[in-house]
Amino acid sequence: MTMNSRRIFSIISLALAVALAAGCAAKSKSRMAEPTEETGPKLKMGKVTFSGNRVFTSDQLMKKLTLKPGQRFEDFTFQQDLRAIIYLYKKKGYLDARFASREGRVNLDLQQLDFKLVIDEGQLSTIGRISFQGNSIFSDSTLISYLKVRTGDPFNLQAINQTSQGIAALYAERGYIYAVVKDSVMKTEDPKVSDIAFNILEGNQ
C-alpha cells in the first residue's frame, strides 16, 4: 500500500468512526427524549349512591357534588364535595351529621370509582338561650328586635348569619363601620338544644 493509499484509508476510517459516534449519540438522545408513560389507571368518577338520608333526597345531595360521573376522579375535589354535603345538613340544624361510612370500589371494566355513602344525620337541634356579649351602644332588647331566629325555633344557620349581618348594619348606621359581629353556637346538656351567643366588637365611631 502506497503512502497516499494509507492516508486515504486513514481519512475514511476516521470519517466512519465519527459518523458512527454521531449516530449512537443521536439514538441515545432520541431514547432520552421519549416521554415516560404514567403509571396507574386514569380512573373516572362513577356512580354514587346514598343511604341513611331522610332530610334530603339523593337527588338533592347529588347536586352538591361538583365532580360529576364521567369526569376524571380527583380526591381533593371529592373531599370538598363531601364537606359541602355535611354543611348542608348543619345549615338545616343537623349539627352532628356525618358520614357513617364511605366505601369506594374500582370498576375495572369501566375504569371508574363507584361510591356508597352512608349518612348518619343525627338529631335536629333547636335554638335554646340567645345572648349578646360586648354591646354597650345598643341594649339587648334593641338587638333582639333584629333577630331572625327565636328560642325554640329549629336551628337555622343561615338565619343566624343573617342576624349577625343585620346587627353589624345597625352599628354601621350609627357610624360604627368597623363593628364586627360573630355568632357562636354552644352545645348544651340536651343534645337537641344549642345556645347562640352574638359576640360584638363595637370599635370606634
Tab-separated table of C-alpha atoms in Angstrom:
chain	number	residue	atom	x	y	z
A	1	MET	CA	0.000	0.000	0.000
A	2	THR	CA	1.375	3.359	-1.063
A	3	MET	CA	1.669	6.369	1.241
A	4	ASN	CA	-1.294	8.100	-0.456
A	5	SER	CA	-3.434	4.965	-0.159
A	6	ARG	CA	-2.666	4.727	3.562
A	7	ARG	CA	-3.539	8.390	4.055
A	8	ILE	CA	-6.868	7.997	2.216
A	9	PHE	CA	-7.667	4.844	4.209
A	10	SER	CA	-6.982	6.645	7.491
A	11	ILE	CA	-9.220	9.558	6.496
A	12	ILE	CA	-12.060	7.178	5.520
A	13	SER	CA	-11.725	5.218	8.793
A	14	LEU	CA	-11.778	8.396	10.857
A	15	ALA	CA	-14.877	9.630	8.995
A	16	LEU	CA	-16.675	6.309	9.604
A	17	ALA	CA	-15.813	6.433	13.326
A	18	VAL	CA	-17.118	9.975	13.653
A	19	ALA	CA	-20.328	9.099	11.797
A	20	LEU	CA	-20.860	6.002	13.964
A	21	ALA	CA	-20.345	8.000	17.172
A	22	ALA	CA	-22.732	10.691	15.989
A	23	GLY	CA	-25.354	8.086	15.148
A	24	CYS	CA	-25.079	6.469	18.578
A	25	ALA	CA	-25.356	9.848	20.296
A	26	ALA	CA	-28.433	10.760	18.279
A	27	LYS	CA	-30.028	7.405	19.053
A	28	SER	CA	-29.279	7.814	22.769
A	29	LYS	CA	-30.702	11.354	22.739
A	30	SER	CA	-33.823	10.064	20.968
A	31	ARG	CA	-34.324	7.437	23.658
A	32	MET	CA	-33.938	10.009	26.425
A	33	ALA	CA	-36.491	12.283	24.759
A	34	GLU	CA	-39.194	9.595	24.737
A	35	PRO	CA	-41.967	10.529	27.212
A	36	THR	CA	-42.420	8.213	30.137
A	37	GLU	CA	-45.810	6.615	30.483
A	38	GLU	CA	-47.903	7.495	33.540
A	39	THR	CA	-48.284	4.638	35.946
A	40	GLY	CA	-51.681	3.545	37.155
A	41	PRO	CA	-55.112	3.842	35.531
A	42	LYS	CA	-56.817	7.176	34.938
A	43	LEU	CA	-59.993	6.494	36.899
A	44	LYS	CA	-63.213	8.374	36.293
A	45	MET	CA	-65.910	9.355	38.731
A	46	GLY	CA	-68.513	6.621	38.673
A	47	LYS	CA	-71.869	6.005	40.321
A	48	VAL	CA	-72.638	7.461	43.763
A	49	THR	CA	-75.373	6.018	45.966
A	50	PHE	CA	-76.596	7.435	49.280
A	51	SER	CA	-78.270	5.654	52.174
A	52	GLY	CA	-79.438	6.778	55.604
A	53	ASN	CA	-80.641	10.125	54.237
A	54	ARG	CA	-84.174	11.213	55.129
A	55	VAL	CA	-83.939	15.010	55.379
A	56	PHE	CA	-82.613	15.400	51.834
A	57	THR	CA	-83.288	13.224	48.819
A	58	SER	CA	-80.432	11.542	46.981
A	59	ASP	CA	-81.029	13.883	44.042
A	60	GLN	CA	-80.603	16.911	46.337
A	61	LEU	CA	-77.354	15.515	47.693
A	62	MET	CA	-76.089	14.686	44.203
A	63	LYS	CA	-76.469	18.355	43.242
A	64	LYS	CA	-73.826	19.236	45.854
A	65	LEU	CA	-71.275	17.093	44.009
A	66	THR	CA	-69.267	19.226	41.597
A	67	LEU	CA	-67.387	16.113	40.499
A	68	LYS	CA	-69.797	14.556	38.019
A	69	PRO	CA	-69.868	10.948	36.730
A	70	GLY	CA	-67.556	10.539	33.753
A	71	GLN	CA	-65.108	13.222	34.865
A	72	ARG	CA	-61.581	12.298	35.900
A	73	PHE	CA	-61.600	11.497	39.617
A	74	GLU	CA	-59.824	13.990	41.876
A	75	ASP	CA	-59.738	13.138	45.562
A	76	PHE	CA	-59.332	16.767	46.699
A	77	THR	CA	-62.464	17.865	44.834
A	78	PHE	CA	-64.407	14.853	46.084
A	79	GLN	CA	-63.492	15.616	49.719
A	80	GLN	CA	-64.668	19.204	49.251
A	81	ASP	CA	-67.971	17.929	47.869
A	82	LEU	CA	-68.459	15.695	50.907
A	83	ARG	CA	-67.838	18.637	53.239
A	84	ALA	CA	-70.425	20.644	51.276
A	85	ILE	CA	-72.995	17.914	51.930
A	86	ILE	CA	-72.318	17.951	55.684
A	87	TYR	CA	-72.545	21.764	55.708
A	88	LEU	CA	-75.941	21.460	54.008
A	89	TYR	CA	-77.125	19.388	56.976
A	90	LYS	CA	-75.654	21.818	59.523
A	91	LYS	CA	-77.481	24.728	57.884
A	92	LYS	CA	-80.687	22.770	58.337
A	93	GLY	CA	-79.991	22.213	62.055
A	94	TYR	CA	-78.451	18.736	61.981
A	95	LEU	CA	-75.215	19.744	63.694
A	96	ASP	CA	-73.970	16.193	64.284
A	97	ALA	CA	-74.472	14.983	60.724
A	98	ARG	CA	-71.602	12.865	59.430
A	99	PHE	CA	-70.730	10.069	57.026
A	100	ALA	CA	-71.017	6.809	58.913
A	101	SER	CA	-69.112	5.077	56.114
A	102	ARG	CA	-67.620	5.904	52.722
A	103	GLU	CA	-66.959	2.887	50.548
A	104	GLY	CA	-65.230	3.268	47.191
A	105	ARG	CA	-64.885	0.433	44.699
A	106	VAL	CA	-62.915	0.322	41.467
A	107	ASN	CA	-64.849	-0.838	38.420
A	108	LEU	CA	-62.036	-2.153	36.213
A	109	ASP	CA	-64.296	-2.744	33.227
A	110	LEU	CA	-65.384	0.899	33.114
A	111	GLN	CA	-62.199	2.307	34.670
A	112	GLN	CA	-64.195	4.237	37.253
A	113	LEU	CA	-64.692	4.621	41.008
A	114	ASP	CA	-68.136	3.875	42.410
A	115	PHE	CA	-69.057	5.101	45.896
A	116	LYS	CA	-71.557	4.019	48.537
A	117	LEU	CA	-72.062	6.781	51.113
A	118	VAL	CA	-73.915	6.071	54.357
A	119	ILE	CA	-75.081	9.204	56.198
A	120	ASP	CA	-75.789	9.483	59.911
A	121	GLU	CA	-77.984	12.593	60.025
A	122	GLY	CA	-78.125	12.846	63.810
A	123	GLN	CA	-80.844	14.770	65.626
A	124	LEU	CA	-82.386	18.092	64.686
A	125	SER	CA	-81.211	20.845	67.046
A	126	THR	CA	-83.437	23.628	68.281
A	127	ILE	CA	-82.337	27.039	69.493
A	128	GLY	CA	-82.040	27.488	73.236
A	129	ARG	CA	-80.810	30.592	75.005
A	130	ILE	CA	-79.809	33.618	72.883
A	131	SER	CA	-77.346	36.079	74.374
A	132	PHE	CA	-75.336	39.156	73.397
A	133	GLN	CA	-71.816	39.980	74.535
A	134	GLY	CA	-69.759	43.162	74.125
A	135	ASN	CA	-72.662	45.505	73.317
A	136	SER	CA	-72.800	48.881	75.065
A	137	ILE	CA	-74.206	51.137	72.314
A	138	PHE	CA	-77.391	49.094	71.901
A	139	SER	CA	-79.292	47.250	74.610
A	140	ASP	CA	-80.171	43.581	74.442
A	141	SER	CA	-83.844	44.456	73.909
A	142	THR	CA	-82.933	46.557	70.856
A	143	LEU	CA	-80.767	43.830	69.350
A	144	ILE	CA	-83.436	41.195	69.973
A	145	SER	CA	-85.695	43.018	67.518
A	146	TYR	CA	-83.151	42.234	64.789
A	147	LEU	CA	-83.193	38.512	65.438
A	148	LYS	CA	-84.173	36.256	62.542
A	149	VAL	CA	-84.485	33.349	64.987
A	150	ARG	CA	-86.163	32.776	68.342
A	151	THR	CA	-85.734	30.371	71.235
A	152	GLY	CA	-87.406	27.091	70.373
A	153	ASP	CA	-87.044	27.510	66.626
A	154	PRO	CA	-85.338	24.782	64.605
A	155	PHE	CA	-81.664	25.575	64.240
A	156	ASN	CA	-81.102	27.587	61.067
A	157	LEU	CA	-77.510	28.599	60.408
A	158	GLN	CA	-78.421	30.873	57.509
A	159	ALA	CA	-80.910	32.854	59.646
A	160	ILE	CA	-78.313	33.153	62.419
A	161	ASN	CA	-75.744	34.547	59.992
A	162	GLN	CA	-78.342	36.989	58.656
A	163	THR	CA	-78.926	38.178	62.225
A	164	SER	CA	-75.197	38.883	62.638
A	165	GLN	CA	-75.184	40.841	59.398
A	166	GLY	CA	-78.261	42.824	60.454
A	167	ILE	CA	-76.685	43.801	63.784
A	168	ALA	CA	-73.472	44.873	62.020
A	169	ALA	CA	-75.559	47.029	59.642
A	170	LEU	CA	-77.281	48.637	62.635
A	171	TYR	CA	-73.906	49.651	64.068
A	172	ALA	CA	-72.785	50.973	60.680
A	173	GLU	CA	-75.827	53.248	60.537
A	174	ARG	CA	-74.628	54.826	63.797
A	175	GLY	CA	-71.145	55.342	62.354
A	176	TYR	CA	-69.539	52.228	63.804
A	177	ILE	CA	-68.461	50.974	60.391
A	178	TYR	CA	-65.735	48.716	61.822
A	179	ALA	CA	-68.081	46.863	64.171
A	180	VAL	CA	-67.706	43.083	63.973
A	181	VAL	CA	-70.418	40.617	64.965
A	182	LYS	CA	-69.621	36.928	65.323
A	183	ASP	CA	-72.181	34.269	66.183
A	184	SER	CA	-71.154	31.249	68.265
A	185	VAL	CA	-73.096	28.014	68.648
A	186	MET	CA	-72.730	26.273	72.003
A	187	LYS	CA	-73.799	22.754	72.898
A	188	THR	CA	-75.926	22.220	75.986
A	189	GLU	CA	-76.597	19.218	78.194
A	190	ASP	CA	-79.570	18.487	75.969
A	191	PRO	CA	-78.188	17.146	72.657
A	192	LYS	CA	-81.245	18.544	70.875
A	193	VAL	CA	-80.710	22.131	72.057
A	194	SER	CA	-77.935	24.603	71.146
A	195	ASP	CA	-77.432	28.068	72.613
A	196	ILE	CA	-76.350	31.009	70.477
A	197	ALA	CA	-74.157	33.926	71.543
A	198	PHE	CA	-73.616	37.024	69.428
A	199	ASN	CA	-70.172	38.440	70.246
A	200	ILE	CA	-69.880	42.108	69.297
A	201	LEU	CA	-66.703	44.147	68.871
A	202	GLU	CA	-68.103	47.669	68.519
A	203	GLY	CA	-64.891	49.541	67.662
A	204	ASN	CA	-64.688	53.309	67.373
A	205	GLN	CA	-67.335	55.560	65.907
